[in-house]
Amino acid sequence: MEKEKVIVLLELDADGYITGYQQEFWDGRQWQTPFDTTNAVEVAPGDLDTIVTGATKLINGKLVVDEAKQAELEAEANKVIPTAEQQMINALGLQNAQLAAQVTALTEKLGGES
């Protein structure tokens, strides 16, 4: 059964961005709201699909996506974090480069060729 608007309880972070929500549902016989509706709002069901968790706010009864915040969240989510093995290889490579530089400096100091 379709409704123009459903009752939704939004969970917000300290900045007012939506971090989750609960919505009423049709159980086959009637609409159910298994949550306290004191602070709930009415939202069109299709609008719920536009929520970007952590980047959407409810402003004047409308769901509004903060595109800069969305880009920030996507950049953080797509950030490549090196594995422990990659970090060790990078550290060894740096150590090797430092040792090679020291050998070159000592060789030049002694007047020889590296």
Coordinates of N, CA, C and O in Angstrom, one line a residue:
M1 N 0.8 -1.2 0.0 CA 0.0 0.0 0.0 C 0.9 1.2 0.0 O 1.8 1.3 0.8
E2 N 0.6 2.2 -0.9 CA 1.4 3.4 -1.0 C 0.8 4.5 -0.2 O -0.4 4.6 0.0
K3 N 1.7 5.4 0.3 CA 1.3 6.6 1.0 C 2.0 7.7 0.4 O 3.2 7.6 -0.1
E4 N 1.4 8.9 0.4 CA 2.2 10.1 -0.1 C 3.3 10.5 0.8 O 4.4 10.9 0.4
K5 N 3.1 10.3 2.1 CA 4.2 10.6 3.1 C 4.2 9.5 4.2 O 3.1 9.0 4.6
V6 N 5.4 9.1 4.6 CA 5.5 8.2 5.7 C 6.1 8.8 6.9 O 6.8 9.9 6.8
I7 N 5.8 8.3 8.1 CA 6.4 8.8 9.3 C 7.8 8.3 9.4 O 8.0 7.1 9.3
V8 N 8.8 9.2 9.7 CA 10.2 8.8 9.7 C 10.8 9.4 11.0 O 10.6 10.6 11.3
L9 N 11.6 8.6 11.7 CA 12.4 9.2 12.8 C 13.8 9.2 12.4 O 14.4 8.2 12.1
L10 N 14.3 10.4 12.3 CA 15.7 10.6 11.8 C 16.7 10.6 13.0 O 16.4 11.2 14.1
E11 N 17.8 10.0 12.8 CA 18.9 10.0 13.7 C 19.9 11.0 13.2 O 20.3 10.9 12.0
L12 N 20.3 12.0 14.0 CA 21.2 13.1 13.5 C 22.5 13.1 14.3 O 22.5 12.8 15.5
D13 N 23.6 13.6 13.6 CA 24.8 13.8 14.4 C 24.8 15.2 15.0 O 23.8 15.9 14.9
A14 N 25.9 15.6 15.6 CA 26.0 16.9 16.3 C 25.8 18.1 15.4 O 25.4 19.1 15.8
D15 N 26.1 17.9 14.1 CA 26.0 18.9 13.1 C 24.7 18.9 12.3 O 24.4 19.7 11.4
G16 N 23.8 18.0 12.7 CA 22.5 17.9 12.1 C 22.4 17.1 10.8 O 21.3 17.0 10.2
Y17 N 23.5 16.4 10.5 CA 23.4 15.5 9.3 C 22.7 14.1 9.7 O 22.9 13.6 10.8
I18 N 22.0 13.6 8.8 CA 21.3 12.3 9.0 C 22.3 11.2 9.0 O 23.0 11.0 8.1
T19 N 22.3 10.4 10.1 CA 23.1 9.3 10.2 C 22.4 7.9 10.2 O 23.0 6.9 10.1
G20 N 21.1 8.0 10.2 CA 20.2 6.8 10.1 C 18.8 7.3 10.3 O 18.5 8.4 10.6
Y21 N 17.8 6.3 10.0 CA 16.4 6.6 10.2 C 15.6 5.3 10.3 O 16.1 4.3 9.9
Q22 N 14.4 5.5 10.9 CA 13.5 4.4 11.0 C 12.2 5.0 10.3 O 11.9 6.1 10.5
Q23 N 11.5 4.1 9.7 CA 10.3 4.6 9.0 C 9.1 3.6 9.3 O 9.3 2.4 9.5
E24 N 7.9 4.2 9.2 CA 6.8 3.3 9.3 C 6.7 2.4 8.1 O 7.3 2.6 7.1
F25 N 6.0 1.3 8.3 CA 5.9 0.3 7.2 C 4.5 -0.3 7.2 O 3.8 -0.4 8.2
W26 N 4.1 -0.9 6.1 CA 2.8 -1.5 5.9 C 3.1 -3.0 6.2 O 3.9 -3.7 5.6
D27 N 2.4 -3.6 7.1 CA 2.6 -5.0 7.5 C 1.6 -6.0 6.8 O 1.6 -7.1 7.1
G28 N 0.9 -5.4 5.8 CA -0.1 -6.3 5.1 C -1.5 -6.0 5.5 O -2.4 -6.3 4.8
R29 N -1.6 -5.4 6.7 CA -3.0 -5.1 7.2 C -3.1 -3.6 7.6 O -4.1 -3.0 7.4
Q30 N -2.0 -3.1 8.2 CA -2.0 -1.7 8.6 C -0.6 -1.1 8.7 O 0.4 -1.9 8.6
W31 N -0.6 0.2 8.8 CA 0.7 0.9 8.9 C 1.2 0.7 10.3 O 0.5 0.9 11.3
Q32 N 2.5 0.4 10.5 CA 3.1 0.2 11.8 C 4.3 1.2 12.0 O 5.0 1.5 11.1
T33 N 4.3 1.8 13.2 CA 5.5 2.6 13.6 C 6.0 2.1 14.9 O 5.6 2.5 16.0
P34 N 7.0 1.1 14.8 CA 7.5 0.5 16.0 C 8.6 1.4 16.7 O 9.7 0.9 17.1
F35 N 8.4 2.7 16.8 CA 9.3 3.6 17.4 C 8.5 4.8 18.0 O 7.4 5.0 17.6
D36 N 9.1 5.5 18.9 CA 8.5 6.7 19.4 C 8.4 7.7 18.4 O 9.4 8.2 17.8
T37 N 7.2 8.2 18.1 CA 7.0 9.2 17.0 C 7.0 10.6 17.4 O 6.7 11.5 16.7
T38 N 7.4 10.8 18.7 CA 7.3 12.2 19.2 C 8.1 13.2 18.4 O 7.6 14.3 18.1
N39 N 9.3 12.8 17.9 CA 10.2 13.7 17.1 C 10.2 13.3 15.7 O 11.1 13.7 14.9
A40 N 9.3 12.5 15.3 CA 9.2 12.0 13.9 C 8.7 13.1 12.9 O 8.1 14.0 13.3
V41 N 9.0 12.9 11.7 CA 8.6 13.8 10.6 C 7.9 13.0 9.5 O 8.1 11.8 9.4
E42 N 7.2 13.7 8.6 CA 6.6 13.0 7.5 C 7.5 13.3 6.2 O 7.8 14.5 6.0
V43 N 7.8 12.3 5.5 CA 8.6 12.4 4.3 C 8.1 11.6 3.2 O 7.6 10.5 3.5
A44 N 8.1 12.0 2.0 CA 7.7 11.2 0.8 C 8.6 10.0 0.7 O 9.9 10.2 0.8
P45 N 8.1 8.8 0.5 CA 8.9 7.6 0.4 C 10.1 7.7 -0.6 O 11.2 7.3 -0.3
G46 N 9.8 8.3 -1.7 CA 10.9 8.5 -2.7 C 12.0 9.4 -2.3 O 13.2 9.2 -2.7
D47 N 11.7 10.3 -1.4 CA 12.7 11.3 -0.9 C 13.7 10.5 0.0 O 14.9 10.9 0.1
L48 N 13.3 9.5 0.7 CA 14.2 8.7 1.5 C 15.3 8.1 0.7 O 16.4 8.0 1.2
D49 N 15.1 7.8 -0.6 CA 16.1 7.3 -1.4 C 17.2 8.3 -1.7 O 18.3 7.9 -2.2
T50 N 17.0 9.6 -1.5 CA 18.0 10.6 -1.8 C 18.9 10.9 -0.6 O 19.8 11.6 -0.8
I51 N 18.6 10.2 0.5 CA 19.5 10.5 1.7 C 20.9 9.9 1.5 O 21.0 8.8 1.1
V52 N 21.9 10.8 1.7 CA 23.3 10.4 1.7 C 23.7 10.4 3.2 O 23.7 11.5 3.7
T53 N 23.9 9.3 3.8 CA 24.2 9.2 5.2 C 25.4 10.1 5.5 O 26.4 9.9 4.9
G54 N 25.2 11.0 6.5 CA 26.3 11.8 6.9 C 26.4 13.1 6.1 O 27.3 14.0 6.4
A55 N 25.6 13.3 5.0 CA 25.7 14.5 4.2 C 24.4 15.1 3.9 O 24.3 16.0 3.1
T56 N 23.3 14.6 4.5 CA 22.0 15.1 4.2 C 21.4 15.7 5.5 O 21.5 15.1 6.6
K57 N 20.7 16.8 5.4 CA 20.0 17.4 6.5 C 18.5 17.6 6.1 O 18.2 17.7 5.0
L58 N 17.7 17.7 7.1 CA 16.3 18.1 7.0 C 16.2 19.6 7.2 O 16.5 20.0 8.4
I59 N 16.0 20.4 6.2 CA 15.9 21.8 6.3 C 14.5 22.3 5.8 O 14.2 22.0 4.6
N60 N 13.8 22.9 6.7 CA 12.4 23.4 6.4 C 11.6 22.3 5.7 O 10.8 22.5 4.8
G61 N 11.7 21.1 6.3 CA 10.8 20.0 5.9 C 11.3 19.3 4.6 O 10.7 18.4 4.1
K62 N 12.5 19.7 4.1 CA 13.0 19.1 2.9 C 14.3 18.4 3.2 O 15.1 19.0 3.9
L63 N 14.6 17.3 2.5 CA 15.9 16.7 2.6 C 16.8 17.3 1.7 O 16.6 17.4 0.5
V64 N 18.0 17.8 2.2 CA 18.9 18.6 1.4 C 20.3 17.9 1.5 O 20.8 17.7 2.6
V65 N 20.9 17.5 0.4 CA 22.2 16.9 0.4 C 23.3 18.0 0.3 O 23.2 18.9 -0.6
D66 N 24.2 18.0 1.2 CA 25.4 19.0 1.2 C 26.4 18.3 0.3 O 27.1 17.4 0.7
E67 N 26.5 18.8 -0.9 CA 27.4 18.2 -1.9 C 28.9 18.2 -1.5 O 29.6 17.3 -1.8
A68 N 29.3 19.3 -0.8 CA 30.7 19.4 -0.4 C 31.0 18.3 0.7 O 32.0 17.7 0.7
K69 N 30.0 18.2 1.6 CA 30.2 17.1 2.6 C 30.1 15.8 2.0 O 30.9 14.9 2.4
Q70 N 29.3 15.5 1.0 CA 29.2 14.3 0.3 C 30.6 14.0 -0.4 O 31.1 12.8 -0.2
A71 N 31.2 14.9 -1.0 CA 32.5 14.8 -1.7 C 33.5 14.4 -0.6 O 34.4 13.6 -0.9
E72 N 33.5 15.1 0.5 CA 34.4 14.9 1.6 C 34.3 13.4 2.1 O 35.3 12.7 2.3
L73 N 33.1 13.0 2.3 CA 32.9 11.6 2.8 C 33.3 10.6 1.7 O 33.9 9.5 2.1
E74 N 33.1 10.8 0.4 CA 33.5 9.9 -0.6 C 35.0 9.9 -0.7 O 35.6 8.8 -0.9
A75 N 35.7 11.0 -0.6 CA 37.1 11.0 -0.6 C 37.7 10.2 0.5 O 38.7 9.5 0.3
E76 N 37.1 10.4 1.7 CA 37.6 9.6 2.9 C 37.4 8.1 2.7 O 38.2 7.3 3.0
A77 N 36.2 7.8 2.1 CA 35.9 6.4 1.9 C 36.8 5.7 0.8 O 37.1 4.5 0.9
N78 N 37.2 6.5 -0.1 CA 38.0 6.0 -1.2 C 39.5 6.1 -1.0 O 40.3 5.8 -1.9
K79 N 39.9 6.7 0.2 CA 41.3 6.9 0.5 C 42.0 5.5 0.6 O 41.5 4.6 1.2
V80 N 43.1 5.4 -0.1 CA 43.9 4.1 -0.1 C 44.8 4.1 1.2 O 45.5 5.0 1.4
I81 N 44.5 3.1 2.0 CA 45.3 2.9 3.2 C 46.3 1.7 3.0 O 45.8 0.6 2.7
P82 N 47.6 2.0 3.0 CA 48.5 0.9 2.8 C 48.4 -0.2 3.8 O 48.2 0.1 5.0
T83 N 48.6 -1.4 3.4 CA 48.6 -2.6 4.3 C 49.9 -2.5 5.2 O 50.8 -1.8 4.8
A84 N 50.0 -3.3 6.2 CA 51.2 -3.4 7.0 C 52.4 -3.8 6.2 O 53.5 -3.2 6.4
E85 N 52.2 -4.7 5.3 CA 53.3 -5.2 4.4 C 53.8 -4.0 3.5 O 55.0 -3.8 3.4
Q86 N 52.8 -3.2 3.0 CA 53.2 -2.1 2.1 C 54.0 -1.1 2.9 O 54.9 -0.5 2.4
Q87 N 53.5 -0.8 4.1 CA 54.2 0.1 5.0 C 55.6 -0.3 5.3 O 56.6 0.5 5.3
M88 N 55.8 -1.6 5.6 CA 57.1 -2.2 5.8 C 58.0 -2.1 4.6 O 59.2 -1.7 4.7
I89 N 57.5 -2.4 3.5 CA 58.3 -2.3 2.2 C 58.7 -0.8 2.0 O 59.9 -0.5 1.7
N90 N 57.8 0.1 2.2 CA 58.1 1.5 2.1 C 59.2 2.0 3.0 O 60.1 2.7 2.7
A91 N 59.1 1.5 4.3 CA 60.1 1.8 5.3 C 61.5 1.3 4.9 O 62.5 2.0 5.1
L92 N 61.5 0.0 4.4 CA 62.7 -0.6 4.0 C 63.3 0.1 2.8 O 64.6 0.3 2.8
G93 N 62.5 0.5 1.9 CA 63.0 1.3 0.7 C 63.6 2.6 1.2 O 64.6 3.0 0.6
L94 N 63.0 3.3 2.1 CA 63.5 4.6 2.6 C 64.8 4.3 3.3 O 65.8 5.1 3.1
Q95 N 64.9 3.3 4.1 CA 66.1 2.9 4.8 C 67.2 2.7 3.8 O 68.4 3.1 4.0
N96 N 66.9 1.9 2.8 CA 67.9 1.6 1.7 C 68.4 2.8 1.1 O 69.6 3.0 0.9
A97 N 67.5 3.8 0.7 CA 67.9 5.0 0.1 C 68.8 5.8 1.0 O 69.8 6.4 0.6
Q98 N 68.5 5.9 2.3 CA 69.3 6.6 3.3 C 70.7 6.0 3.4 O 71.7 6.7 3.5
L99 N 70.8 4.7 3.4 CA 72.1 4.0 3.5 C 72.9 4.2 2.3 O 74.1 4.5 2.4
A100 N 72.3 4.2 1.1 CA 73.0 4.4 -0.1 C 73.5 5.9 -0.2 O 74.7 6.1 -0.6
A101 N 72.7 6.8 0.4 CA 73.2 8.2 0.4 C 74.4 8.3 1.3 O 75.4 9.1 1.1
Q102 N 74.4 7.6 2.5 CA 75.5 7.7 3.4 C 76.8 7.0 2.8 O 77.8 7.5 3.0
V103 N 76.6 5.9 2.1 CA 77.7 5.3 1.4 C 78.3 6.2 0.4 O 79.6 6.4 0.3
T104 N 77.5 6.9 -0.4 CA 78.0 7.8 -1.4 C 78.7 9.0 -0.7 O 79.8 9.4 -1.2
A105 N 78.2 9.5 0.3 CA 78.8 10.6 1.1 C 80.1 10.2 1.6 O 81.2 10.9 1.5
L106 N 80.2 9.0 2.2 CA 81.5 8.5 2.8 C 82.5 8.3 1.7 O 83.7 8.6 1.8
T107 N 82.1 7.7 0.6 CA 83.0 7.4 -0.5 C 83.5 8.7 -1.1 O 84.7 8.8 -1.4
E108 N 82.7 9.7 -1.3 CA 83.2 11.0 -1.8 C 84.1 11.7 -0.8 O 85.1 12.3 -1.1
K109 N 83.9 11.5 0.5 CA 84.7 12.1 1.6 C 86.1 11.4 1.5 O 87.1 12.1 1.7
L110 N 86.1 10.1 1.2 CA 87.4 9.4 1.1 C 88.1 9.5 -0.2 O 89.2 9.0 -0.4
G111 N 87.4 10.2 -1.1 CA 88.0 10.5 -2.4 C 87.9 9.3 -3.4 O 88.5 9.3 -4.4
G112 N 87.0 8.4 -3.2 CA 86.8 7.3 -4.1 C 85.6 7.4 -4.9 O 84.9 8.4 -4.9
E113 N 85.3 6.3 -5.6 CA 84.0 6.3 -6.4 C 83.1 5.3 -5.7 O 83.5 4.3 -5.2
S114 N 81.8 5.6 -5.8 CA 80.8 4.7 -5.2 C 80.4 3.7 -6.2 O 80.5 3.8 -7.4

